[in-house]
PDB file of C-alpha atoms and ligand atoms in Angstrom:
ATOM      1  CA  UNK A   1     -39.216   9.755   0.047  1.00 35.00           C
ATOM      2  CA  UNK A   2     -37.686  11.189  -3.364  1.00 35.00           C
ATOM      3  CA  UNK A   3     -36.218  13.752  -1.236  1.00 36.00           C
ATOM      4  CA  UNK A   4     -33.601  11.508   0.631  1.00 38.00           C
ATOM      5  CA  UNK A   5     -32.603   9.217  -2.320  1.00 42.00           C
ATOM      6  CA  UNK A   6     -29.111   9.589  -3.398  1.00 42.00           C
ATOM      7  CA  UNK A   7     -27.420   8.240  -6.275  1.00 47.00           C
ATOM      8  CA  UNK A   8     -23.706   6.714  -6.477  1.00 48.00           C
ATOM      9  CA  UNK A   9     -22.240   9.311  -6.949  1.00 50.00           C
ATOM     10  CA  UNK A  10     -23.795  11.863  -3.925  1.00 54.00           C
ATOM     11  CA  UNK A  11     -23.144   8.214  -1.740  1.00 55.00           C
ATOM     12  CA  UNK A  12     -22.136   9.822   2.231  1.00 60.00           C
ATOM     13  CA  UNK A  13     -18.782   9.186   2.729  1.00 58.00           C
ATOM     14  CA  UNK A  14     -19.197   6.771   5.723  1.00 65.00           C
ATOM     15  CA  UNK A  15     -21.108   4.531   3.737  1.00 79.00           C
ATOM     16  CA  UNK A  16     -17.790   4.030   1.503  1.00 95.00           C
ATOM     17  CA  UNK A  17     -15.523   1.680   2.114  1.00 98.00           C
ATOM     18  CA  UNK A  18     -11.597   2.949   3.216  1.00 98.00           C
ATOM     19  CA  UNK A  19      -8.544   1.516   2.053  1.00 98.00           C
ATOM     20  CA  UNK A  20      -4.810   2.469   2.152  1.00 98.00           C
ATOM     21  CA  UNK A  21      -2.609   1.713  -0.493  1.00 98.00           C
ATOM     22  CA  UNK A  22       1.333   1.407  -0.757  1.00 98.00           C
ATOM     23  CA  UNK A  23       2.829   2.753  -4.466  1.00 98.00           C
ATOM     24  CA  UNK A  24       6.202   2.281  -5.023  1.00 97.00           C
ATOM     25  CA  UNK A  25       8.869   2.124  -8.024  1.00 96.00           C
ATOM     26  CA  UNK A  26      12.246   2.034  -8.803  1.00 94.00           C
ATOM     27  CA  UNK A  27      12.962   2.095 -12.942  1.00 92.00           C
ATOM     28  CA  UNK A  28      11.593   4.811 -15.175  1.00 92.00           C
ATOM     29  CA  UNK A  29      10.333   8.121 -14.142  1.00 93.00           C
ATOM     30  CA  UNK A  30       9.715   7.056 -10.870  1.00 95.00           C
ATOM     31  CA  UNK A  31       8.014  10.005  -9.310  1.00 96.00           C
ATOM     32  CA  UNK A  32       5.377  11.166 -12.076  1.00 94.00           C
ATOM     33  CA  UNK A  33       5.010   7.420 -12.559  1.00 95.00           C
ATOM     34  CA  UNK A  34       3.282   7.072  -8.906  1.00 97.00           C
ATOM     35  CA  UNK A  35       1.854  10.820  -9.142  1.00 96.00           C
ATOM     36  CA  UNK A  36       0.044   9.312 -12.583  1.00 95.00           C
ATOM     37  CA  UNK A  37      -0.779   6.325 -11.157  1.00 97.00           C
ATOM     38  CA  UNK A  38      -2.707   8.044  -8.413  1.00 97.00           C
ATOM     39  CA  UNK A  39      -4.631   9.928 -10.798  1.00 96.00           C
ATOM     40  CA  UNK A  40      -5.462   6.527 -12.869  1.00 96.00           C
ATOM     41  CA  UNK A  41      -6.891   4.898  -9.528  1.00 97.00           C
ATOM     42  CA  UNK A  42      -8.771   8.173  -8.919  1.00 96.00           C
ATOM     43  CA  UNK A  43     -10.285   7.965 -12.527  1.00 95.00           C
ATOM     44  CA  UNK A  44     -10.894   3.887 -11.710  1.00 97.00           C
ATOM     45  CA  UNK A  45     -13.199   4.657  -9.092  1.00 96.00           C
ATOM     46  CA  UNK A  46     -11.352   5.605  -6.396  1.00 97.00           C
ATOM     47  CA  UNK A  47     -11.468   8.771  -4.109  1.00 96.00           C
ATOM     48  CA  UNK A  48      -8.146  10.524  -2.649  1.00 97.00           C
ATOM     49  CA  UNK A  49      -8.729  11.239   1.377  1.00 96.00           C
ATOM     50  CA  UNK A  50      -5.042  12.002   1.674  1.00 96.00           C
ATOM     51  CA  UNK A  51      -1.323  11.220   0.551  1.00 97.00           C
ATOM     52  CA  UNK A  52       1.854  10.897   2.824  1.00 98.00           C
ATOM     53  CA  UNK A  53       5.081  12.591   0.842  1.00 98.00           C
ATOM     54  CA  UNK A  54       7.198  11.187  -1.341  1.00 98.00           C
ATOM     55  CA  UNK A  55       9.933   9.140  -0.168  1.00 98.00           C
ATOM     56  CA  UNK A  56      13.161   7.465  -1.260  1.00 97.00           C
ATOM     57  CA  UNK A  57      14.000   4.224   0.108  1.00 96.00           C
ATOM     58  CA  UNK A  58      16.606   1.277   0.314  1.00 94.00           C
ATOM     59  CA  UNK A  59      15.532  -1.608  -1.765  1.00 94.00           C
ATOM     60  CA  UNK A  60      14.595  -4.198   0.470  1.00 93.00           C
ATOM     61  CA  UNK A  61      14.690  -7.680  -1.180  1.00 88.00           C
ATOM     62  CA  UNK A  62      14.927  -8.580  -4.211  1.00 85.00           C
ATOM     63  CA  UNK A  63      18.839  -8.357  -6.623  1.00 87.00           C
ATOM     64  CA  UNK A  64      21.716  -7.147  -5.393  1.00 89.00           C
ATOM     65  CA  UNK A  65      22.441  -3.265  -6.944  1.00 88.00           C
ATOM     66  CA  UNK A  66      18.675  -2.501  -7.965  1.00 91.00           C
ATOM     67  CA  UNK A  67      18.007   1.259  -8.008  1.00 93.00           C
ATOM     68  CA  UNK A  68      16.504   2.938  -4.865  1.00 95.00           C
ATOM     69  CA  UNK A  69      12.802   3.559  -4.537  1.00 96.00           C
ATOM     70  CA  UNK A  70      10.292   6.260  -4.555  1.00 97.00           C
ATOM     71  CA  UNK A  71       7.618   5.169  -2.127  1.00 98.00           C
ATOM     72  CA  UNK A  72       4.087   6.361  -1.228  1.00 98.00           C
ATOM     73  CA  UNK A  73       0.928   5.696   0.550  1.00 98.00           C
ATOM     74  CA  UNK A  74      -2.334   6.870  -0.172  1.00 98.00           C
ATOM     75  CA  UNK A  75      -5.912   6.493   1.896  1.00 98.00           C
ATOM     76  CA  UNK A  76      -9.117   6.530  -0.192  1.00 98.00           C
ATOM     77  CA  UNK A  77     -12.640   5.666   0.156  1.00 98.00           C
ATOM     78  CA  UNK A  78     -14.383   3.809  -2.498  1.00 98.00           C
ATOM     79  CA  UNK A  79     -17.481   1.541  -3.390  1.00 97.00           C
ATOM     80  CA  UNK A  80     -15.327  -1.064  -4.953  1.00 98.00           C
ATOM     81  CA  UNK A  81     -15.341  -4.736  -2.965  1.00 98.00           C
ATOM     82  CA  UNK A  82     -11.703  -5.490  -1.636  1.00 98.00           C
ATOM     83  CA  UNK A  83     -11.185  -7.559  -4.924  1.00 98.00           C
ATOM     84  CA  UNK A  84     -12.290  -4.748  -7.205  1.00 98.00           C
ATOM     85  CA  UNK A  85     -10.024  -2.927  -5.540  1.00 98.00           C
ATOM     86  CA  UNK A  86      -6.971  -5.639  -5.800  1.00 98.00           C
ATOM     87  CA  UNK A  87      -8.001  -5.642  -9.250  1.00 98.00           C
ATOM     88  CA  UNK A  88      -8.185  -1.582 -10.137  1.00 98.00           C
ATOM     89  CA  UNK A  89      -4.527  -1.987  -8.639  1.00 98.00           C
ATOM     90  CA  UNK A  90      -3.299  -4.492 -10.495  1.00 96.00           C
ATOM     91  CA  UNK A  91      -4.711  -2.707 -14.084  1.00 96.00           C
ATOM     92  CA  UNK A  92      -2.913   0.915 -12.763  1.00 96.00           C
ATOM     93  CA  UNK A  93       0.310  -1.334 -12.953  1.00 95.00           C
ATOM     94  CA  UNK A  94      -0.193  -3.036 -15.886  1.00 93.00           C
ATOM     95  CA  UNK A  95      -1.077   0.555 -17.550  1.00 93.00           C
ATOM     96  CA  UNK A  96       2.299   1.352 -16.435  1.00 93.00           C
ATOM     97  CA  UNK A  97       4.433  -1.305 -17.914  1.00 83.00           C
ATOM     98  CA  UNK A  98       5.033  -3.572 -14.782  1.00 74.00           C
ATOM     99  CA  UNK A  99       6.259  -6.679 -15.508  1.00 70.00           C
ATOM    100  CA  UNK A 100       6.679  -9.699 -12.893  1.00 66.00           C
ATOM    101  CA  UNK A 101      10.168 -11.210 -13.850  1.00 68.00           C
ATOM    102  CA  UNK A 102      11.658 -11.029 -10.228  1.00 70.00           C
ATOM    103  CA  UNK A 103      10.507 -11.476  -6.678  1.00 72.00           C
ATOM    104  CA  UNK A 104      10.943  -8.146  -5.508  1.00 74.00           C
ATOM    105  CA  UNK A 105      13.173  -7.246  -8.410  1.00 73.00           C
ATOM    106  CA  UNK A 106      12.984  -3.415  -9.997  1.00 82.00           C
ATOM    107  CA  UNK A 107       9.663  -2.683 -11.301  1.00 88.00           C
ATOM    108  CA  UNK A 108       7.958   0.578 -12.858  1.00 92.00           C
ATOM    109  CA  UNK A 109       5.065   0.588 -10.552  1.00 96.00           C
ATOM    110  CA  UNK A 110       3.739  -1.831  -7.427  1.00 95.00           C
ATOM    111  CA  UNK A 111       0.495  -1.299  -5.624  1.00 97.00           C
ATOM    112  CA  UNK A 112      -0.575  -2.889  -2.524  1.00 98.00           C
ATOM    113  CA  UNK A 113      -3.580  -2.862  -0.860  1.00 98.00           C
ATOM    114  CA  UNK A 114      -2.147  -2.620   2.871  1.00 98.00           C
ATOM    115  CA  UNK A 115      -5.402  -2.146   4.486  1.00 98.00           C
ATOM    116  CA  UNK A 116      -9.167  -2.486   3.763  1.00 98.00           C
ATOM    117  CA  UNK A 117     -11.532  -1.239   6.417  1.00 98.00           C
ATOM    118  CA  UNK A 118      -9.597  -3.456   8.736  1.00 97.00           C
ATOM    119  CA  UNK A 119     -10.695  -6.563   7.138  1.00 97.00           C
ATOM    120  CA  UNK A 120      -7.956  -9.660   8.197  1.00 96.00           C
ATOM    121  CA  UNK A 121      -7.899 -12.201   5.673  1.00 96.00           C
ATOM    122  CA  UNK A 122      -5.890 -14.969   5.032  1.00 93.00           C
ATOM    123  CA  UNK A 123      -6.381 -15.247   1.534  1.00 95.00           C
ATOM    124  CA  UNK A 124      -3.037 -15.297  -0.544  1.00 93.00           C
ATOM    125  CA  UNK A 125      -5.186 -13.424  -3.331  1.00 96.00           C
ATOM    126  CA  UNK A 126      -5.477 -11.171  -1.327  1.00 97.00           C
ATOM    127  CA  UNK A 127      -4.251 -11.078   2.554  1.00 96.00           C
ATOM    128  CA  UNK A 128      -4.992  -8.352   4.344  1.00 97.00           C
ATOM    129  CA  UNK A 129      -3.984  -6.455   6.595  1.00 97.00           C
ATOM    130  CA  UNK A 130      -0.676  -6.947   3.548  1.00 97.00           C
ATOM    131  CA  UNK A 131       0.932  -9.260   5.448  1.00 94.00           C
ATOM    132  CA  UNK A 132       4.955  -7.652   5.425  1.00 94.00           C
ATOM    133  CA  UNK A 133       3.848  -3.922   5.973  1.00 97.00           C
ATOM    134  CA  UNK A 134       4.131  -4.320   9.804  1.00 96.00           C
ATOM    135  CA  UNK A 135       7.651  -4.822   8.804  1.00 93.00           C
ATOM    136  CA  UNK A 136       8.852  -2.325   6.262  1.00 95.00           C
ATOM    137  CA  UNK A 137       9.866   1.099   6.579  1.00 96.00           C
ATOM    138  CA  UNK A 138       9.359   2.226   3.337  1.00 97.00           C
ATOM    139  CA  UNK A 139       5.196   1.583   4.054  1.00 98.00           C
ATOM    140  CA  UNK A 140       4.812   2.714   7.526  1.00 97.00           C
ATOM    141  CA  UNK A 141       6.855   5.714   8.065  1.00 97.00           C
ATOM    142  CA  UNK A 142       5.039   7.356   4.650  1.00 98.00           C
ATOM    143  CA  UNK A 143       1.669   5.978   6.206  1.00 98.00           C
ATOM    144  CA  UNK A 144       2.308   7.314   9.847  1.00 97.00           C
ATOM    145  CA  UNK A 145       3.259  10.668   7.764  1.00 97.00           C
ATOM    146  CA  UNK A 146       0.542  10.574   6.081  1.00 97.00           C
ATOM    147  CA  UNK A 147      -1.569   9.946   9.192  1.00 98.00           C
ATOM    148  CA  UNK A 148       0.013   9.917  12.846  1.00 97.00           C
ATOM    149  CA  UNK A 149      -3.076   8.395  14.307  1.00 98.00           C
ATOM    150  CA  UNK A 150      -3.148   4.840  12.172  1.00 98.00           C
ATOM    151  CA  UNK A 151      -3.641   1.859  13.712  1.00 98.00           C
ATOM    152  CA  UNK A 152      -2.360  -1.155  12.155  1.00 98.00           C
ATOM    153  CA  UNK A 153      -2.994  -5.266  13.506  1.00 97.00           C
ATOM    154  CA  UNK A 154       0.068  -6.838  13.539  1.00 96.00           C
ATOM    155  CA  UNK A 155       0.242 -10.469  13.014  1.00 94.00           C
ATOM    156  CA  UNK A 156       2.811 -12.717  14.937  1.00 92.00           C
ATOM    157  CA  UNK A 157       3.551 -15.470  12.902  1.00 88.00           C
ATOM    158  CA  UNK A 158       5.091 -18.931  13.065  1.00 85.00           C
ATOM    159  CA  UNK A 159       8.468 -19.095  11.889  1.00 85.00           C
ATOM    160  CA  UNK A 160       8.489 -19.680   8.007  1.00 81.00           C
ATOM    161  CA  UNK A 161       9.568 -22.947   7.169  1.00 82.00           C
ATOM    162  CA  UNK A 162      11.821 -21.799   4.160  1.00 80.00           C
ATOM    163  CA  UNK A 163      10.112 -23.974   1.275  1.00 80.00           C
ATOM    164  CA  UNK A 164       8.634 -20.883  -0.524  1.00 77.00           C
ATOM    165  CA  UNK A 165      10.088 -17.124  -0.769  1.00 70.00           C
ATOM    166  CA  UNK A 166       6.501 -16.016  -0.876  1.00 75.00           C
ATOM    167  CA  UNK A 167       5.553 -18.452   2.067  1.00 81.00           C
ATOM    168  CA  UNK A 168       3.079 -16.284   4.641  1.00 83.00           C
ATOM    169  CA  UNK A 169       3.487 -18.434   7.967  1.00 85.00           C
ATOM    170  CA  UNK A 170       0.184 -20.085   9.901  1.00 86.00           C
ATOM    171  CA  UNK A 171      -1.116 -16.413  12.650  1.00 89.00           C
ATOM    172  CA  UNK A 172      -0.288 -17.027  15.801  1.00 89.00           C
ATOM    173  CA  UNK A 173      -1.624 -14.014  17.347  1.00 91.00           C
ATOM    174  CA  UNK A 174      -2.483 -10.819  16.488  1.00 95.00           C
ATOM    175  CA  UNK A 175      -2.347  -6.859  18.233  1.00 96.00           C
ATOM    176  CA  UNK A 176      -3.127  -3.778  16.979  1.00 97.00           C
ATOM    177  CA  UNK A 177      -0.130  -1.191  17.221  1.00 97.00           C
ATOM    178  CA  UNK A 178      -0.231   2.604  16.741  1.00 98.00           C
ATOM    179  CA  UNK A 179       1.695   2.901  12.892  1.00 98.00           C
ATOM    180  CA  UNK A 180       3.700   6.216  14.055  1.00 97.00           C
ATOM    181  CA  UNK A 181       5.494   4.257  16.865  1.00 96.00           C
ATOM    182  CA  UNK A 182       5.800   0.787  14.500  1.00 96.00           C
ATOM    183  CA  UNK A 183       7.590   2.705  12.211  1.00 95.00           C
ATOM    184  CA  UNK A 184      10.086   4.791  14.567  1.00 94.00           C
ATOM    185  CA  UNK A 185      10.836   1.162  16.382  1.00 92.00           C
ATOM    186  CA  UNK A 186      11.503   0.162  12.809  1.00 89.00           C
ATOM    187  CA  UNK A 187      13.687   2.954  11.654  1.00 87.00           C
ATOM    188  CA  UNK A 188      15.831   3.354  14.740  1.00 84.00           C
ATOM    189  CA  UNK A 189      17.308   0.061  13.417  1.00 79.00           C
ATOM    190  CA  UNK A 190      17.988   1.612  10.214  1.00 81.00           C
ATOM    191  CA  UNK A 191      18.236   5.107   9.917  1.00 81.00           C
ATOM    192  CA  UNK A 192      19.695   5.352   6.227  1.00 85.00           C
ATOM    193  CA  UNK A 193      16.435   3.096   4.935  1.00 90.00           C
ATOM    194  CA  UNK A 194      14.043   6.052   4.001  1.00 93.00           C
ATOM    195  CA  UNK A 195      14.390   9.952   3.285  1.00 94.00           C
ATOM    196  CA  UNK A 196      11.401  11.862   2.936  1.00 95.00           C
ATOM    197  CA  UNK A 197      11.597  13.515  -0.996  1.00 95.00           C
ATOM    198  CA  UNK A 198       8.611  15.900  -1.121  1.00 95.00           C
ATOM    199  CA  UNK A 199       4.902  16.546  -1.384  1.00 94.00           C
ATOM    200  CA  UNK A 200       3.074  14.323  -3.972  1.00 92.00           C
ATOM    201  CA  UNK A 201       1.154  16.268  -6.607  1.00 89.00           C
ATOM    202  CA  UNK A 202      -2.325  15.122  -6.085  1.00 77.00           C
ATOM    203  CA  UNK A 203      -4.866  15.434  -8.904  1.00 69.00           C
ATOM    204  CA  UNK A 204      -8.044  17.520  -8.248  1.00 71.00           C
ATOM    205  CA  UNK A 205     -10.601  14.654  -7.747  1.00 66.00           C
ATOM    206  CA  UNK A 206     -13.785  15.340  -9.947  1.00 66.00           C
TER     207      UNK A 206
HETATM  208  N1  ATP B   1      -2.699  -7.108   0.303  1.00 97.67           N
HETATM  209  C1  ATP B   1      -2.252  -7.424  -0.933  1.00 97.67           C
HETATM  210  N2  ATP B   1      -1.971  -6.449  -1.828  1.00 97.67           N
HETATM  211  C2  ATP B   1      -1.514  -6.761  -3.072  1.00 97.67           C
HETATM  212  N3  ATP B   1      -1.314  -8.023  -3.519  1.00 97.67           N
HETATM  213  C3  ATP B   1      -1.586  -9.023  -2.647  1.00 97.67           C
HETATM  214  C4  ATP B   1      -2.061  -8.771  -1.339  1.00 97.67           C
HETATM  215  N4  ATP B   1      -2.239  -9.957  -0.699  1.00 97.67           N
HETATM  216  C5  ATP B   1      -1.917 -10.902  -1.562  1.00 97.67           C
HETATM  217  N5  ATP B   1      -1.512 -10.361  -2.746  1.00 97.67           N
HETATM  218  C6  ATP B   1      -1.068 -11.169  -3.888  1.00 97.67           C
HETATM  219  O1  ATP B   1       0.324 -11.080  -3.975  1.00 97.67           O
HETATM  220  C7  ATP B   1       0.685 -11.499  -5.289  1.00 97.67           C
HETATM  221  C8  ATP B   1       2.028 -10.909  -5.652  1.00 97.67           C
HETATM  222  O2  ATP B   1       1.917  -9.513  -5.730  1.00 97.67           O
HETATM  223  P1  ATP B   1       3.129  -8.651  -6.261  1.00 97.67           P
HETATM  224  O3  ATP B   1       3.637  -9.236  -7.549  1.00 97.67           O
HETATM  225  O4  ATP B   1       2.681  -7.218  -6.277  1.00 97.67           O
HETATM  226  O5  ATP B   1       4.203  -8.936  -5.119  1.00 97.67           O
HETATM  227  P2  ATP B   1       5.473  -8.105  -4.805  1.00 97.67           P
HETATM  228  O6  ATP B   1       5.099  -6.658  -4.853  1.00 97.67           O
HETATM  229  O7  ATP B   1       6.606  -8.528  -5.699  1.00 97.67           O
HETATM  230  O8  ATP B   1       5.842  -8.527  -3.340  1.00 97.67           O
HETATM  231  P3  ATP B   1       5.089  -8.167  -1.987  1.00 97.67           P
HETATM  232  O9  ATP B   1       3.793  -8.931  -2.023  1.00 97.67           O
HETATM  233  O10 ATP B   1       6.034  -8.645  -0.945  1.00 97.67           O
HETATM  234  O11 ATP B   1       4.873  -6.668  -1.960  1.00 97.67           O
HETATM  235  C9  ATP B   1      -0.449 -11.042  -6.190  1.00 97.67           C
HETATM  236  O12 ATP B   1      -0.790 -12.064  -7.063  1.00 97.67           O
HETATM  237  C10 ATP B   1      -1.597 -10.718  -5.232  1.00 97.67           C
HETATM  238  O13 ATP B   1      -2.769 -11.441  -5.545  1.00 97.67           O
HETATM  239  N1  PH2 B   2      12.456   0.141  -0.794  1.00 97.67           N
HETATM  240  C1  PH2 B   2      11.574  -0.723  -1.304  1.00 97.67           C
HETATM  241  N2  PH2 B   2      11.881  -2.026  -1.334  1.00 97.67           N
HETATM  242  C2  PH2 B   2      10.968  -2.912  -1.843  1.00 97.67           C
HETATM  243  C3  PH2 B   2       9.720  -2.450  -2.334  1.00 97.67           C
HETATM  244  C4  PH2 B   2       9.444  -1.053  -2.288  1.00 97.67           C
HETATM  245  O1  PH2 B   2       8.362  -0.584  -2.709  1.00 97.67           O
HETATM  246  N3  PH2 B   2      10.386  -0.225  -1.755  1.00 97.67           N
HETATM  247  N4  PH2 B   2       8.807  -3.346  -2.784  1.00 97.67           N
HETATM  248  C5  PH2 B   2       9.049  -4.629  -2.743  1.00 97.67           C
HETATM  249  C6  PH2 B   2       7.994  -5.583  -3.156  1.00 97.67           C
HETATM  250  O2  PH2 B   2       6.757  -5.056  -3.095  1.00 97.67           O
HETATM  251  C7  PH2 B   2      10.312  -5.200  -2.310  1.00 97.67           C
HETATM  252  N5  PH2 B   2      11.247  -4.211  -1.852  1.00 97.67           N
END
């Protein structure tokens, strides 16, 4: 019926996919640096559902006497796969100068897909949900801002063996945990980790 077809672009929401992604930077203009970058991701085929606040955060990781970070998270729908999306991400940073000379060293801008409609992969391309978000601050307490009712899986891993830095241990079992209380658990341990900045400036979406 001609009636009922829809193009791309009038696509129903709930037939998108929904992903949340983790900005974060420490050198440069940090904070237009993520605001920009969430426009670029928009104009990559992305769509903005909502934005937690901007925070600034403890480095954790990485040299000794890097500058703090400004942290975000962002939900959006999309019709890119997980990969296109992995890839959109990686092109936002590039646009923005990143350069990988450290593990975890001071960067302009990092993007991480955190989750993709739930998926759990294994894939060191592209592991998902990101496999350290269940234990960093500066990700879940802008993402349980951002939304209070966010469930997360949480993997319990063997212990890593110590051969590689980037080394993501064999699953050992898995739970899903409400994000809000995840994050309080983890900043009661460290209260001086994360300070909520302000509200992002979101771009009107076209
Ligand atoms: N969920 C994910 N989101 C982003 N990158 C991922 C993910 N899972 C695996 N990767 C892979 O991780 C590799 C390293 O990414 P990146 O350089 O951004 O790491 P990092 O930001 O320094 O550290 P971390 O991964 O701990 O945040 C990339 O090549 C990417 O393919
Ligand atoms: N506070 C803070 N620390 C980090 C961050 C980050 O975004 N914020 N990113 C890292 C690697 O992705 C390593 N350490």
């Amino acid at each position: 019926m001609a009636g009922t077809q829809t193009t791309d672009t009038q696509k129903p929401n709930t037939l998108k996919h929904r992903a949340v992604l983790a900005l974060g930077s420490n050198l440069g203009e940090s904070e237009d640096t993520l605001e920009r970058a969430v426009a670029d991701l928009v104009a990559g085929g992305v769509q903005l559902v909502r934005a937690s606040g901007l925070y600034r955060t403890a480095p954790v990781g990485g040299p000794a006497g890097q500058p703090d970070f400004v942290n975000a998270v962002i939900e959006v729908t999309t019709d890119l796969g997980a990969y296109e999306l992995l890839r959109l991400c990686n092109a936002v940073e590039a646009a923005h100068h990143r350069e990988r000379l450290v593990r975890w060293g001071p960067r302009t801008l990092d993007i991480d897909v955190i989750d993709y409609d739930g998926v759990i992969s294994e894939d060191p391309v592209l592991t998902l949900p990101h496999p350290r978000a269940q234990e960093r601050a500066f990700v879940l307490v802008p993402w349980a801002q951002m939304d209070p009712q966010a469930r997360l899986t949480v993997t319990h891993r063997a212990k890593p063996s110590g051969e590689r830095p980037d080394e993501v241990p064999e699953p050992l079992s898995r739970e899903v945990v409400n994000v809000a209380e995840l994050s309080r658990t983890l900043l009661g341990a460290d209260e001086d980790a994360i300070s909520y900045m302000r509200e992002m400036q979101v771009p009107d979406q076209p």
